[in-house]
Short mmCIF file of C-alpha atoms and ligand atoms in Angstrom, two decimals:
data_model
loop_
_atom_site.label_atom_id
_atom_site.label_comp_id
_atom_site.label_asym_id
_atom_site.label_seq_id
_atom_site.Cartn_x
_atom_site.Cartn_y
_atom_site.Cartn_z
CA UNK A 267 17.88 -3.15 14.41
CA UNK A 268 15.24 -2.46 11.77
CA UNK A 269 14.05 1.04 10.83
CA UNK A 270 10.40 1.63 9.96
CA UNK A 271 9.48 5.02 8.45
CA UNK A 272 5.92 6.37 8.30
CA UNK A 273 5.20 4.52 11.55
CA UNK A 274 1.84 6.19 12.21
CA UNK A 275 0.34 5.12 8.88
CA UNK A 276 -1.73 2.00 8.23
CA UNK A 277 1.16 -0.31 7.34
CA UNK A 278 3.53 1.22 9.90
CA UNK A 279 0.94 0.61 12.63
CA UNK A 280 0.40 -3.01 11.51
CA UNK A 281 4.16 -3.65 11.62
CA UNK A 282 4.25 -2.18 15.12
CA UNK A 283 1.66 -4.77 16.22
CA UNK A 284 3.88 -7.66 15.10
CA UNK A 285 7.45 -6.44 15.70
CA UNK A 286 7.83 -6.14 19.45
CA UNK A 287 11.59 -5.71 19.65
CA UNK A 288 14.60 -4.96 17.49
CA UNK A 289 12.96 -2.16 15.54
CA UNK A 290 12.79 1.61 15.68
CA UNK A 291 9.54 3.14 14.45
CA UNK A 292 9.74 6.74 13.19
CA UNK A 293 6.71 8.89 12.48
CA UNK A 294 6.95 11.79 10.01
CA UNK A 295 8.07 14.33 12.62
CA UNK A 296 10.77 12.01 13.98
CA UNK A 297 12.17 11.10 10.56
CA UNK A 298 11.18 13.16 7.52
CA UNK A 299 12.34 11.15 4.51
CA UNK A 300 12.53 14.29 2.35
CA UNK A 301 15.49 15.41 4.49
CA UNK A 302 18.54 13.28 3.67
CA UNK A 303 20.57 14.66 6.59
CA UNK A 304 17.91 13.38 9.02
CA UNK A 305 18.15 9.92 7.48
CA UNK A 306 21.98 9.93 7.55
CA UNK A 307 22.00 11.03 11.20
CA UNK A 308 19.57 8.28 12.27
CA UNK A 309 21.48 5.63 10.32
CA UNK A 310 24.87 6.76 11.71
CA UNK A 311 23.42 6.62 15.23
CA UNK A 312 21.65 3.23 15.09
CA UNK A 313 23.22 1.24 12.18
CA UNK A 314 19.99 -0.47 11.07
CA UNK A 315 20.17 -3.87 9.34
CA UNK A 316 17.16 -3.06 7.10
CA UNK A 317 14.89 -0.08 6.39
CA UNK A 318 11.18 -0.60 5.74
CA UNK A 319 9.72 2.47 4.05
CA UNK A 320 6.05 2.85 4.99
CA UNK A 321 6.21 6.63 4.53
CA UNK A 322 4.36 8.02 1.54
CA UNK A 323 2.10 10.77 0.31
CA UNK A 324 -1.08 8.70 -0.17
CA UNK A 325 -3.90 11.20 -0.76
CA UNK A 326 -4.81 10.32 -4.36
CA UNK A 327 -7.32 13.19 -4.74
CA UNK A 328 -5.10 15.90 -3.25
CA UNK A 329 -2.06 14.69 -5.22
CA UNK A 330 -3.64 16.27 -8.32
CA UNK A 331 -3.30 19.77 -6.79
CA UNK A 332 -0.35 19.06 -4.43
CA UNK A 333 1.68 17.25 -7.06
CA UNK A 334 4.97 18.84 -5.92
CA UNK A 335 4.49 17.55 -2.39
CA UNK A 336 3.50 14.09 -3.66
CA UNK A 337 6.73 13.92 -5.70
CA UNK A 338 8.78 15.34 -2.81
CA UNK A 339 7.75 12.46 -0.54
CA UNK A 340 7.19 9.66 -3.06
CA UNK A 341 10.20 10.36 -5.32
CA UNK A 342 12.78 12.45 -3.44
CA UNK A 343 12.05 10.64 -0.16
CA UNK A 344 12.69 7.25 -1.77
CA UNK A 345 15.75 8.58 -3.58
CA UNK A 346 17.15 9.82 -0.24
CA UNK A 347 16.52 6.48 1.47
CA UNK A 348 18.02 4.57 -1.49
CA UNK A 349 21.15 6.70 -1.47
CA UNK A 350 21.74 6.34 2.30
CA UNK A 351 20.98 2.60 2.10
CA UNK A 352 23.43 2.22 -0.81
CA UNK A 353 26.25 4.00 1.05
CA UNK A 354 25.68 1.88 4.16
CA UNK A 355 24.80 -1.43 2.41
CA UNK A 356 21.37 -1.57 4.04
CA UNK A 357 18.60 -3.42 2.15
CA UNK A 358 15.53 -1.22 1.57
CA UNK A 359 11.99 -2.61 1.58
CA UNK A 360 9.77 -0.13 -0.23
CA UNK A 361 6.02 -0.19 -0.89
CA UNK A 362 4.47 0.88 -4.16
CA UNK A 363 1.06 0.70 -5.73
CA UNK A 364 -1.20 -0.88 -8.35
CA UNK A 365 -1.81 2.73 -9.51
CA UNK A 366 1.48 2.62 -11.47
CA UNK A 367 -0.59 0.71 -14.08
CA UNK A 368 -3.14 2.23 -16.46
CA UNK A 369 -5.69 -0.54 -15.85
CA UNK A 370 -6.21 -1.31 -19.54
CA UNK A 371 -5.44 -5.03 -19.11
CA UNK A 372 -8.10 -7.60 -18.29
CA UNK A 373 -5.83 -10.23 -16.78
CA UNK A 374 -3.81 -9.82 -13.55
CA UNK A 375 -0.77 -7.52 -13.76
CA UNK A 376 2.60 -9.24 -13.46
CA UNK A 377 5.77 -7.55 -12.23
CA UNK A 378 7.19 -7.11 -15.75
CA UNK A 379 4.10 -5.40 -17.18
CA UNK A 380 4.87 -1.87 -18.30
CA UNK A 381 3.73 0.81 -15.84
CA UNK A 382 1.75 3.70 -17.29
CA UNK A 383 0.18 5.68 -14.43
CA UNK A 384 -2.93 7.71 -15.15
CA UNK A 385 -2.79 10.15 -12.22
CA UNK A 386 -0.36 12.29 -10.20
CA UNK A 387 -0.20 9.88 -7.25
CA UNK A 388 0.61 6.94 -9.57
CA UNK A 389 3.23 9.02 -11.40
CA UNK A 390 4.89 10.05 -8.12
CA UNK A 391 4.96 6.42 -6.90
CA UNK A 392 6.45 5.23 -10.21
CA UNK A 393 9.11 7.95 -9.89
CA UNK A 394 9.94 6.49 -6.46
CA UNK A 395 10.26 3.00 -7.93
CA UNK A 396 12.61 4.36 -10.59
CA UNK A 397 14.73 6.13 -7.96
CA UNK A 398 15.18 2.85 -6.08
CA UNK A 399 15.77 0.78 -9.25
CA UNK A 400 18.38 3.30 -10.47
CA UNK A 401 20.26 3.30 -7.17
CA UNK A 402 23.00 0.85 -6.33
CA UNK A 403 21.30 -0.37 -3.16
CA UNK A 404 19.73 -3.78 -2.74
CA UNK A 405 16.07 -3.86 -1.93
CA UNK A 406 12.60 -4.82 -2.93
CA UNK A 407 9.56 -2.96 -4.17
CA UNK A 408 6.24 -4.48 -3.07
CA UNK A 409 3.35 -3.20 -5.17
CA UNK A 410 0.11 -3.54 -3.28
CA UNK A 411 -3.50 -2.43 -3.80
CA UNK A 412 -6.53 -1.10 -1.92
CA UNK A 413 -4.78 -1.13 1.47
CA UNK A 414 -6.99 -0.96 4.56
CA UNK A 415 -6.49 -1.54 8.26
CA UNK A 416 -8.23 -1.34 11.61
CA UNK A 417 -7.51 2.41 11.63
CA UNK A 418 -10.02 5.14 10.79
CA UNK A 419 -8.86 6.53 7.46
CA UNK A 420 -9.63 3.95 4.79
CA UNK A 421 -12.48 2.55 2.69
CA UNK A 422 -13.64 0.09 5.39
CA UNK A 423 -14.09 2.81 8.01
CA UNK A 424 -15.67 5.15 5.46
CA UNK A 425 -18.23 2.52 4.43
CA UNK A 426 -18.98 1.62 8.07
CA UNK A 427 -19.63 5.32 8.72
CA UNK A 428 -22.00 5.53 5.74
CA UNK A 429 -23.78 2.32 6.80
CA UNK A 430 -24.45 3.88 10.20
CA UNK A 431 -25.68 7.20 8.77
CA UNK A 432 -27.28 6.58 5.36
CA UNK A 433 -30.03 4.20 4.26
CA UNK A 434 -28.82 4.01 0.69
CA UNK A 435 -25.19 3.79 -0.46
CA UNK A 436 -23.99 4.27 -4.05
CA UNK A 437 -20.68 2.50 -4.65
CA UNK A 438 -18.75 2.12 -7.91
CA UNK A 439 -18.58 -1.27 -9.57
CA UNK A 440 -16.44 -0.41 -12.60
CA UNK A 441 -13.08 -0.35 -10.78
CA UNK A 442 -11.77 -3.86 -10.21
CA UNK A 443 -8.85 -5.01 -8.07
CA UNK A 444 -8.19 -6.68 -4.76
CA UNK A 445 -8.23 -5.30 -1.22
CA UNK A 446 -5.19 -5.83 1.02
CA UNK A 447 -5.38 -6.01 4.81
CA UNK A 448 -2.34 -4.14 6.14
CA UNK A 449 -1.78 -6.80 8.85
CA UNK A 450 -1.32 -9.41 6.08
CA UNK A 451 1.15 -7.16 4.26
CA UNK A 452 3.02 -6.58 7.54
CA UNK A 453 3.28 -10.36 8.08
CA UNK A 454 4.55 -10.77 4.53
CA UNK A 455 7.29 -8.21 5.21
CA UNK A 456 8.29 -10.10 8.36
CA UNK A 457 8.53 -13.32 6.31
CA UNK A 458 10.68 -11.48 3.77
CA UNK A 459 13.00 -10.26 6.52
CA UNK A 460 13.37 -13.86 7.74
CA UNK A 461 13.75 -15.65 4.41
CA UNK A 462 14.75 -13.34 1.57
CA UNK A 463 18.31 -12.96 0.30
CA UNK A 464 18.61 -9.37 -0.92
CA UNK A 465 20.53 -8.95 -4.17
CA UNK A 466 19.87 -6.00 -6.47
CA UNK A 467 16.31 -4.63 -6.58
CA UNK A 468 13.35 -6.96 -7.23
CA UNK A 469 9.70 -6.03 -7.71
CA UNK A 470 6.92 -8.17 -6.20
CA UNK A 471 3.14 -7.90 -6.33
CA UNK A 472 1.08 -8.57 -3.21
CA UNK A 473 -2.58 -8.19 -2.29
CA UNK A 474 -5.11 -10.53 -0.75
CA UNK A 475 -6.41 -13.31 -3.04
CA UNK A 476 -9.63 -12.95 -5.01
CA UNK A 477 -11.05 -10.16 -7.07
CA UNK A 478 -13.53 -7.41 -6.21
CA UNK A 479 -15.07 -4.16 -7.28
CA UNK A 480 -15.44 -1.41 -4.66
CA UNK A 481 -19.17 -2.35 -4.73
CA UNK A 482 -18.35 -6.00 -3.87
CA UNK A 483 -16.03 -4.78 -1.11
CA UNK A 484 -18.73 -2.49 0.36
CA UNK A 485 -21.37 -5.29 0.22
CA UNK A 486 -19.05 -7.63 2.14
CA UNK A 487 -18.32 -4.94 4.76
CA UNK A 488 -22.09 -4.54 5.24
CA UNK A 489 -22.85 -8.29 5.30
CA UNK A 490 -20.03 -9.16 7.69
CA UNK A 491 -21.05 -6.32 10.03
CA UNK A 492 -24.77 -7.17 9.96
CA UNK A 493 -26.01 -4.04 8.12
CA UNK A 494 -29.06 -4.31 5.84
CA UNK A 495 -28.76 -0.95 3.97
CA UNK A 496 -29.47 -0.77 0.24
CA UNK A 497 -26.20 -0.62 -1.68
CA UNK A 498 -26.48 0.42 -5.32
CA UNK A 499 -23.77 -0.40 -7.86
CA UNK A 500 -22.98 2.78 -9.84
CA UNK A 501 -20.43 3.78 -12.47
CA UNK A 502 -17.45 6.01 -11.64
CA UNK A 503 -18.85 8.94 -13.64
CA UNK A 504 -21.47 9.36 -10.89
CA UNK A 505 -18.63 10.75 -8.73
CA UNK A 506 -16.97 13.51 -10.77
CA UNK A 507 -13.30 13.71 -9.85
CA UNK A 508 -10.08 15.22 -11.14
CA UNK A 509 -8.45 11.82 -10.63
CA UNK A 510 -8.31 9.42 -13.54
CA UNK A 511 -8.41 6.03 -11.82
CA UNK A 512 -7.34 2.76 -13.48
CA UNK A 513 -10.38 0.50 -14.08
CA UNK A 514 -8.59 -2.84 -13.52
CA UNK A 515 -5.54 -3.36 -11.30
CA UNK A 516 -5.69 -6.94 -10.10
CA UNK A 517 -2.15 -8.00 -9.18
CA UNK A 518 -0.72 -11.46 -9.96
CA UNK A 519 0.95 -12.85 -6.83
CA UNK A 520 2.62 -15.97 -8.31
CA UNK A 521 6.18 -14.58 -8.03
CA UNK A 522 6.07 -13.83 -4.29
CA UNK A 523 4.09 -17.00 -3.50
CA UNK A 524 6.54 -19.32 -5.21
CA UNK A 525 9.62 -17.49 -3.93
CA UNK A 526 8.56 -17.59 -0.27
CA UNK A 527 6.38 -20.73 -0.39
CA UNK A 528 3.45 -18.85 1.13
CA UNK A 529 -0.29 -18.93 0.68
CA UNK A 530 -2.32 -15.73 0.84
CA UNK A 531 -5.75 -15.37 2.43
CA UNK A 532 -8.78 -14.45 0.30
CA UNK A 533 -9.76 -10.80 0.79
CA UNK A 534 -13.11 -11.75 2.37
CA UNK A 535 -11.38 -13.83 5.05
CA UNK A 536 -8.98 -11.01 5.86
CA UNK A 537 -11.78 -8.44 5.86
CA UNK A 538 -13.62 -10.57 8.39
CA UNK A 539 -10.52 -10.63 10.65
CA UNK A 540 -10.16 -6.86 10.37
CA UNK A 541 -13.82 -6.26 11.23
CA UNK A 542 -13.61 -8.65 14.21
CA UNK A 543 -10.70 -6.60 15.51
CA UNK A 544 -12.44 -3.25 14.94
CA UNK A 545 -15.57 -4.22 16.87
N1 LIG B 126 -3.61 3.19 1.11
C1 LIG B 126 -3.74 2.51 -0.02
O1 LIG B 126 -4.86 2.22 -0.49
C2 LIG B 126 -2.52 2.04 -0.75
C3 LIG B 126 -2.69 1.29 -1.93
C4 LIG B 126 -1.56 0.83 -2.61
C5 LIG B 126 -0.29 1.14 -2.13
N2 LIG B 126 -0.16 1.89 -0.98
C6 LIG B 126 1.20 2.19 -0.51
O2 LIG B 126 1.40 1.48 0.70
C7 LIG B 126 2.29 2.22 1.55
C8 LIG B 126 1.67 2.37 2.93
O3 LIG B 126 0.43 3.05 2.77
P1 LIG B 126 -0.48 3.45 4.02
O4 LIG B 126 -1.91 3.31 3.59
O5 LIG B 126 0.02 2.75 5.24
O6 LIG B 126 -0.15 5.00 4.09
P2 LIG B 126 -0.67 6.05 5.19
O7 LIG B 126 -1.58 5.39 6.16
O8 LIG B 126 -1.12 7.25 4.44
O9 LIG B 126 0.68 6.38 5.96
C9 LIG B 126 1.72 7.04 5.32
C10 LIG B 126 2.58 7.64 6.43
O10 LIG B 126 3.67 8.34 5.79
C11 LIG B 126 3.93 9.44 6.59
N3 LIG B 126 4.65 10.47 5.84
C12 LIG B 126 4.17 11.34 4.94
N4 LIG B 126 5.16 12.15 4.50
C13 LIG B 126 6.29 11.77 5.16
C14 LIG B 126 7.62 12.21 5.15
N5 LIG B 126 8.02 13.24 4.38
N6 LIG B 126 8.53 11.59 5.95
C15 LIG B 126 8.14 10.56 6.74
N7 LIG B 126 6.89 10.11 6.82
C16 LIG B 126 5.97 10.71 6.02
C17 LIG B 126 2.57 9.96 7.04
O11 LIG B 126 2.72 10.70 8.21
P3 LIG B 126 1.78 11.99 8.49
O12 LIG B 126 0.41 11.41 8.66
O13 LIG B 126 2.35 12.58 9.70
O14 LIG B 126 1.87 12.85 7.24
C18 LIG B 126 1.83 8.66 7.30
O15 LIG B 126 1.89 8.27 8.64
C19 LIG B 126 2.54 3.55 0.83
O16 LIG B 126 3.76 3.45 0.13
C20 LIG B 126 1.41 3.65 -0.17
O17 LIG B 126 1.77 4.42 -1.30
C21 LIG B 126 -1.25 2.32 -0.29
#
């Protein structure tokens, strides 16, 4: 029996598509990871073999003003899961983010690069990584970037909405990274469950292949969906924000690819699959 937390989120929903039996999916009201007694009770009742933590506070903008809540979920929640997993010898699969990096590099980030988050969300996610690394459980941390899915609350849906309503779109081109289709990340996690021997805590980077700016990503969404709107590349300062975002967070995937012997689809191929499914 596998536990999946944050089941109603993008990644939780993708996992639900692929795992048809042998798993229990908990949404935030069924299993609040900030409450350790809830976690202990569920584990004592069902004795899971693994826990996949898809639960997180993910609103990067709001995290600047709701920093306490972001840390409650992204640090304390992970600390709670790590502690219960350690006591029960359950491997924990946890998801983190490219936003733990400051984005000052100009070559892909490897797992041993030093994190230096620029914003509250990134700091809270790094605190969660530290909680898991400092625990005595075995597990893995998968850092991913620019996650999107067939659901409604992500960049792809937002751009599709703008393409339907606005003639001209202004999209930033000075933030570089790689999109990740949540179905691909879900399939990676299933491969990990099948092949990986858990021992201590390891960090892996995973996104789709290729490199993009948000402008490139928006142009591909438009092209693949047949929209002809004008899309202007603009700099980030055109959208004043309290959030300091890293300019470059491309993740190097060599470690996970060689460990599992997998190939990863280019982000445009995965985007096309996602759009086919949405239509
Ligand atoms: N989205 C991205 O662009 C992105 C990029 C890099 C890394 N990541 C990481 O990837 C992972 C999955 O992200 P996602 O996009 O699938 O997130 P998501 O769609 O925002 O889903 C997160 C889920 O966590 C649940 N949750 C929040 N607080 C909780 C709590 N205290 N206890 C239990 N569940 C709680 C939320 O439930 P409610 O809706 O009920 O609050 C939501 O369903 C996260 O760790 C995220 O940090 C995401």
